[in-house]
mmCIF file of C-alpha atoms in Angstrom:
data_model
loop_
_atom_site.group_PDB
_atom_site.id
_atom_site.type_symbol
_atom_site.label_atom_id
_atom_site.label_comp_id
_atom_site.label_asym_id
_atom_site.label_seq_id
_atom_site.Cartn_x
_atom_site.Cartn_y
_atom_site.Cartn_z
ATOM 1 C CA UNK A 8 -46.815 -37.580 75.353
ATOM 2 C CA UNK A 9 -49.616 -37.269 72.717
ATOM 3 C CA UNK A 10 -49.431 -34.123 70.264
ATOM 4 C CA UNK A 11 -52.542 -32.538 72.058
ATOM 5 C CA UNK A 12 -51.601 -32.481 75.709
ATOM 6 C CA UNK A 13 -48.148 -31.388 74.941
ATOM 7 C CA UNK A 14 -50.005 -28.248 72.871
ATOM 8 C CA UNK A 15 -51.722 -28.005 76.059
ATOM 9 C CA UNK A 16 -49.158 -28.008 78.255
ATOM 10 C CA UNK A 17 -46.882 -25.535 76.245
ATOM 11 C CA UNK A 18 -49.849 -23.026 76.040
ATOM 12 C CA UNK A 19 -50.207 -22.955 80.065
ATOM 13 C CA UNK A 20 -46.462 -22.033 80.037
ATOM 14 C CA UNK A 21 -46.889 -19.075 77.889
ATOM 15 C CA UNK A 22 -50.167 -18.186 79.409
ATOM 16 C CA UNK A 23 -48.571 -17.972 82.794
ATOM 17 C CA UNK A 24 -45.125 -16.054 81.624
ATOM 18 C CA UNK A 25 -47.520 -13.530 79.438
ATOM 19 C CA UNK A 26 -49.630 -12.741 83.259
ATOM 20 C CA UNK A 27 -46.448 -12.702 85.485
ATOM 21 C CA UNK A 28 -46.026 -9.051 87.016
ATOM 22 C CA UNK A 29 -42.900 -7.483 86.198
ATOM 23 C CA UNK A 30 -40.402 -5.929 88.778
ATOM 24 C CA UNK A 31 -40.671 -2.276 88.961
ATOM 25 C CA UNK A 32 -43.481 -2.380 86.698
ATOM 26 C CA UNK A 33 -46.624 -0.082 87.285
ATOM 27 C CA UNK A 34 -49.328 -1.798 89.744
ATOM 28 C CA UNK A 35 -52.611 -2.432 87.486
ATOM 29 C CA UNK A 36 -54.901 -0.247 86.909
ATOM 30 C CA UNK A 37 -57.486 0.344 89.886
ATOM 31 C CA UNK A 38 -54.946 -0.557 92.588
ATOM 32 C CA UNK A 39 -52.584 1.681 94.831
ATOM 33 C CA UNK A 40 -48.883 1.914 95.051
ATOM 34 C CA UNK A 41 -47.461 0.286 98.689
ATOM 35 C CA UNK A 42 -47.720 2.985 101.206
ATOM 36 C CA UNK A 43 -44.366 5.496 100.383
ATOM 37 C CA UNK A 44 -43.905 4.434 97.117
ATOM 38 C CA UNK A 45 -43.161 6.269 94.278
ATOM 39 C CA UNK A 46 -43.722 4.644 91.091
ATOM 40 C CA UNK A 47 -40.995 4.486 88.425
ATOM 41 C CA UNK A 48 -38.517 5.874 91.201
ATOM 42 C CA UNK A 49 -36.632 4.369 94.584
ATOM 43 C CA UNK A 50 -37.632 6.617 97.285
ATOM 44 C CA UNK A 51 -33.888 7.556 98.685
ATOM 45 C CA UNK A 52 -32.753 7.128 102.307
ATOM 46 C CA UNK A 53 -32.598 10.718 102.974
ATOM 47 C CA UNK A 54 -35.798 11.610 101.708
ATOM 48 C CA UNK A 55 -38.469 12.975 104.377
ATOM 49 C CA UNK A 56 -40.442 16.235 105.755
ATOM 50 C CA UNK A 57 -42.006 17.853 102.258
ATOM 51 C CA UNK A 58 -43.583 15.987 99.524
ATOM 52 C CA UNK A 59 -41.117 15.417 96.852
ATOM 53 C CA UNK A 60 -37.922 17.049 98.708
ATOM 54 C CA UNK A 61 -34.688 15.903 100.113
ATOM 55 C CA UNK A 62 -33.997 17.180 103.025
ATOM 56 C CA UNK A 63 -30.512 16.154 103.911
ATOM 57 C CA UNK A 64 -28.687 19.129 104.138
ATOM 58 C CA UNK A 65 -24.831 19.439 102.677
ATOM 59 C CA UNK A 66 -22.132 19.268 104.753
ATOM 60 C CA UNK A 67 -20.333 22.851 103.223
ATOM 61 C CA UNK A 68 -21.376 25.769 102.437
ATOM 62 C CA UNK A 69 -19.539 28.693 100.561
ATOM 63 C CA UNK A 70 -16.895 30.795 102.676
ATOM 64 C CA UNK A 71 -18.417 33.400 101.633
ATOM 65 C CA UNK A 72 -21.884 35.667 101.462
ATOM 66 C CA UNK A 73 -23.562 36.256 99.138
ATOM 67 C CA UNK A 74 -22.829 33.781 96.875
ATOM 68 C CA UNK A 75 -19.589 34.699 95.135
ATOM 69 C CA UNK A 76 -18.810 34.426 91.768
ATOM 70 C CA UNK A 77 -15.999 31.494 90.383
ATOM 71 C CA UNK A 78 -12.899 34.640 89.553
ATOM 72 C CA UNK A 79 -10.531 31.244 88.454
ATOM 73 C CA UNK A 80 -11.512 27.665 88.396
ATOM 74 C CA UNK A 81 -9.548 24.657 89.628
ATOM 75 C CA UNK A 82 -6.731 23.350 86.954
ATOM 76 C CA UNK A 83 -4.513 20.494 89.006
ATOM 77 C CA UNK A 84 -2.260 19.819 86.640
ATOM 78 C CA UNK A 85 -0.893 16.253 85.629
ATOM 79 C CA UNK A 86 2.460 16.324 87.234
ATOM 80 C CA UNK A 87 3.353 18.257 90.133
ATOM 81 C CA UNK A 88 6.068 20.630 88.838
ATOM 82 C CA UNK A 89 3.667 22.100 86.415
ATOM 83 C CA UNK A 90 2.070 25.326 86.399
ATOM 84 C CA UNK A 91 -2.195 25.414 87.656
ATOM 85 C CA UNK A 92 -4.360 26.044 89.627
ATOM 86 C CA UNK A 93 -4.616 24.447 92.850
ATOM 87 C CA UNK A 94 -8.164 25.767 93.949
ATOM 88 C CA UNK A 95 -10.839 28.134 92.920
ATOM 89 C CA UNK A 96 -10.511 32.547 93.447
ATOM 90 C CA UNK A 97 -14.153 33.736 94.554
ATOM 91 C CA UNK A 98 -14.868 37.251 94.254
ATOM 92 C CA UNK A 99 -15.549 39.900 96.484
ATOM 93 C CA UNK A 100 -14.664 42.867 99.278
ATOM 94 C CA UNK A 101 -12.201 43.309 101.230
ATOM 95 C CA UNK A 102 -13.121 43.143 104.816
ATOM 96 C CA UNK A 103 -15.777 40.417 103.617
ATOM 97 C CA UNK A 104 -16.471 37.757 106.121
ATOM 98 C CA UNK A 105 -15.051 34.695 105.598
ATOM 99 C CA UNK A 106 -17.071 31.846 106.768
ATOM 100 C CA UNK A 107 -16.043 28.358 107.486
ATOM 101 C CA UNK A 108 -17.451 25.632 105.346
ATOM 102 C CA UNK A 109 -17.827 23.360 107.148
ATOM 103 C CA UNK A 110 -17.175 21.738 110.582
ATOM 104 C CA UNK A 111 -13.377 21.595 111.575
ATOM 105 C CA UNK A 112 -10.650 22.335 113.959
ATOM 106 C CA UNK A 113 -8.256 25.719 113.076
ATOM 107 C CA UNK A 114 -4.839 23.743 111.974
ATOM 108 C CA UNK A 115 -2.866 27.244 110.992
ATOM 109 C CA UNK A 116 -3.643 30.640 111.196
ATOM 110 C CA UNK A 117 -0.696 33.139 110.090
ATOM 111 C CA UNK A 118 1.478 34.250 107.327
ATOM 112 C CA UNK A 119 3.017 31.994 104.512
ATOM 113 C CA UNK A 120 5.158 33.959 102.072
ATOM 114 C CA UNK A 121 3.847 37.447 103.290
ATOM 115 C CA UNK A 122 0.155 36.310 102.562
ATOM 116 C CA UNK A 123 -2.332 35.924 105.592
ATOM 117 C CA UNK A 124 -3.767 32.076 105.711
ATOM 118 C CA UNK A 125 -6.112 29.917 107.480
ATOM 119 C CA UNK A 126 -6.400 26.030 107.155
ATOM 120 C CA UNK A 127 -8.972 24.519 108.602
ATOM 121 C CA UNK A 128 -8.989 20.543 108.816
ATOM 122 C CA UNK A 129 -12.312 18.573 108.497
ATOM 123 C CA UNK A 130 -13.336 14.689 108.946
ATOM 124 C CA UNK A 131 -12.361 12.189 106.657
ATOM 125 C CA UNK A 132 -9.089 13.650 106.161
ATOM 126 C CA UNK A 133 -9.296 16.746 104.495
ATOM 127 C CA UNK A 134 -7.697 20.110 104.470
ATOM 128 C CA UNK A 135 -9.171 23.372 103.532
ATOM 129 C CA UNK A 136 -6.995 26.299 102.960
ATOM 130 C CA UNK A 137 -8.310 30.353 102.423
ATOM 131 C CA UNK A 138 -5.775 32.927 101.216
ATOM 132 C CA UNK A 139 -5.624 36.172 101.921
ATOM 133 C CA UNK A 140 -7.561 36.127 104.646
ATOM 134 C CA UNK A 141 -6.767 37.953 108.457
ATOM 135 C CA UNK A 142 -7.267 35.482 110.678
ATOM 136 C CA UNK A 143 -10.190 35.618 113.340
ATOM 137 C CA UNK A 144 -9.222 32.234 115.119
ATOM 138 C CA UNK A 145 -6.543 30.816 116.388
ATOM 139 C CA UNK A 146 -4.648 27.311 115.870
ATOM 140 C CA UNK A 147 -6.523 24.624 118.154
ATOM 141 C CA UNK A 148 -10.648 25.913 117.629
ATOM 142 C CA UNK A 149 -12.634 24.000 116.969
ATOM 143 C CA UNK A 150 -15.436 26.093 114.124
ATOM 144 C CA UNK A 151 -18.738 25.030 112.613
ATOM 145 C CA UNK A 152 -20.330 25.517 109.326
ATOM 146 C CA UNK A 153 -21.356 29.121 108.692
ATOM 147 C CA UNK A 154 -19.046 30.840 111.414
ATOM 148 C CA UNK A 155 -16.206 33.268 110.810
ATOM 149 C CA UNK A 156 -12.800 32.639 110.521
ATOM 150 C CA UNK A 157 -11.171 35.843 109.416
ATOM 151 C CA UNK A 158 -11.690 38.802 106.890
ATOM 152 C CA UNK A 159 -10.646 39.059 103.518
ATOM 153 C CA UNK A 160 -8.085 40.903 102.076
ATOM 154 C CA UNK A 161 -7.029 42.420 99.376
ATOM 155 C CA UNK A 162 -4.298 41.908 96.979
ATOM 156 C CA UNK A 163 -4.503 38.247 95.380
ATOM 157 C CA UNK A 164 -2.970 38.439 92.213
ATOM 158 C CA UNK A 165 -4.424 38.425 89.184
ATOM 159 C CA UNK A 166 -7.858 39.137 90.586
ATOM 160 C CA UNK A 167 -10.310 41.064 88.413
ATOM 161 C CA UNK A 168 -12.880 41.589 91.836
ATOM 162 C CA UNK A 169 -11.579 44.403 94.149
ATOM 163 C CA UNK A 170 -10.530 41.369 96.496
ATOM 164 C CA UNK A 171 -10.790 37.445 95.692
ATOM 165 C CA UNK A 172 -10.940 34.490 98.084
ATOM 166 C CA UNK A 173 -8.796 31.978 96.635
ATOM 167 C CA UNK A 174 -9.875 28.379 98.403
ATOM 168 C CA UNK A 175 -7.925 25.114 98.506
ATOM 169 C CA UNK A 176 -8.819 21.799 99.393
ATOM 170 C CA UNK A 177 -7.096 18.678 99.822
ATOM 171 C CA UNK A 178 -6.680 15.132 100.884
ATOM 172 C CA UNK A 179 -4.047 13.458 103.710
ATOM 173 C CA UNK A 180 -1.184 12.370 101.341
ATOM 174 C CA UNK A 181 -1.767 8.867 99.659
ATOM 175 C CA UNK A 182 0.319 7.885 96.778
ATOM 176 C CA UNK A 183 4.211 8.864 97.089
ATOM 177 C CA UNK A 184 3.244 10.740 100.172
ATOM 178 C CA UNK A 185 1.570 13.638 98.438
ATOM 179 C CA UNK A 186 -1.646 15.476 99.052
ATOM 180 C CA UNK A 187 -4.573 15.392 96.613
ATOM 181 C CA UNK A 188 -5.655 18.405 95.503
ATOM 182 C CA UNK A 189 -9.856 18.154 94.994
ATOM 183 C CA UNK A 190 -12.000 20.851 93.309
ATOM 184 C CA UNK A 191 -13.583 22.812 96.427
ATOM 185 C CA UNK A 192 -16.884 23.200 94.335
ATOM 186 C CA UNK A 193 -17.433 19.433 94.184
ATOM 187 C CA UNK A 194 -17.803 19.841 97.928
ATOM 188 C CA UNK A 195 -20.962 21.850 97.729
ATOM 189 C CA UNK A 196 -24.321 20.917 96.498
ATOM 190 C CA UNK A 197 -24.913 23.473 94.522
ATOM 191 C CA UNK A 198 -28.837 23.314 93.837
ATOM 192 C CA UNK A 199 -31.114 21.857 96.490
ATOM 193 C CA UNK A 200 -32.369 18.170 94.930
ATOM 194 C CA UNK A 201 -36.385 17.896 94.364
ATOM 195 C CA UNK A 202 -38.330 14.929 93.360
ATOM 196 C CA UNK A 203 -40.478 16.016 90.470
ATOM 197 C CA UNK A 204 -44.375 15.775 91.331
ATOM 198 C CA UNK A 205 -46.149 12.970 89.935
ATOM 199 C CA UNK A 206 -48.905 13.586 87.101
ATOM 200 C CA UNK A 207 -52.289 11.312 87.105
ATOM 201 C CA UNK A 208 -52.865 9.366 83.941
#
């Protein structure tokens, strides 16, 4: 191939590489975005009703209202046999209502170890557990997110709050046959999500 054509042919190559559009890149200017899109950004499955908002809703709430403060945080431990914190202690007053988190059927309702308990049990294999707390169900019912289960007592130890709520979660047993203790707060979405508005050029 003679020296010219080959320059020639090179410099279409480059030519059309340099013109290509890029994926994800911004359309060019005087042209509109595809009809939903959001430049820069997927638009997620959930997203719908306001501009800019998600509007899938969590499935748990706090057990109680208002929102409580965290008393303790959640410390699992690395081996079973030492000392932590299986759950989180939420302040607040005794004869609070204590609302279910979440959808579930009533698994136990009564006394372990002199302490009042209820343990609800949600899909997906999880267990929820709230101590000391008089029971306003019975085993077998069925509850829904947002409706009472009991009141709270007082009496938790170590509780700086004139009562605390202390709330356990956990999954079916796995390894060895043990549960797995989770973090209850990693079960709530703890600030709504928001898509930020976008800003002409």
């Amino acid at each position: 191939m003679p020296p010219a054509t080959a320059r020639t042919l090179l410099f279409s190559v480059v030519m059309a590489l340099a013109t290509a559009p890029v994926a994800g890149a911004a359309p060019p200017p005087g042209t509109s975005p595809p009809t939903g899109a959001v430049p820069g950004a997927a638009a997620p499955a959930d997203a719908a009703a306001g501009p800019g908002m998600l509007t899938a809703e969590p499935r748990f709430d706090w057990p109680l209202r208002p929102r409580p403060t965290v008393a303790r945080r959640f410390d699992n431990p690395e081996h079973d046999w030492l000392p932590g914190h299986r759950g989180v202690d939420l302040g607040g007053a005794p004869g609070s209502p204590v609302l279910a988190p979440g959808d579930g059927i009533v698994v136990f309702a009564g006394t372990v170890a002199g302490k009042p308990v209820v343990s609800l049990r949600h899909e997906g294999g999880l267990r929820t557990t709230y101590e000391p707390v008089e029971a306003g169900v019975a085993a077998g019912a069925r509850v829904t997110r947002g409706s009472p289960i009991g009141t709270l007592a007082a009496g938790h130890e170590g509780c700086p709050a004139p009562a605390c709520l202390h709330w356990g979660a956990r999954r079916d047993p796995t390894i060895r046959n043990r549960p797995q203790y989770v973090d209850p707060l990693g079960l709530l979405r703890l600030a709504p999500l928001r898509l930020k508005p976008l800003v002409a050029p």
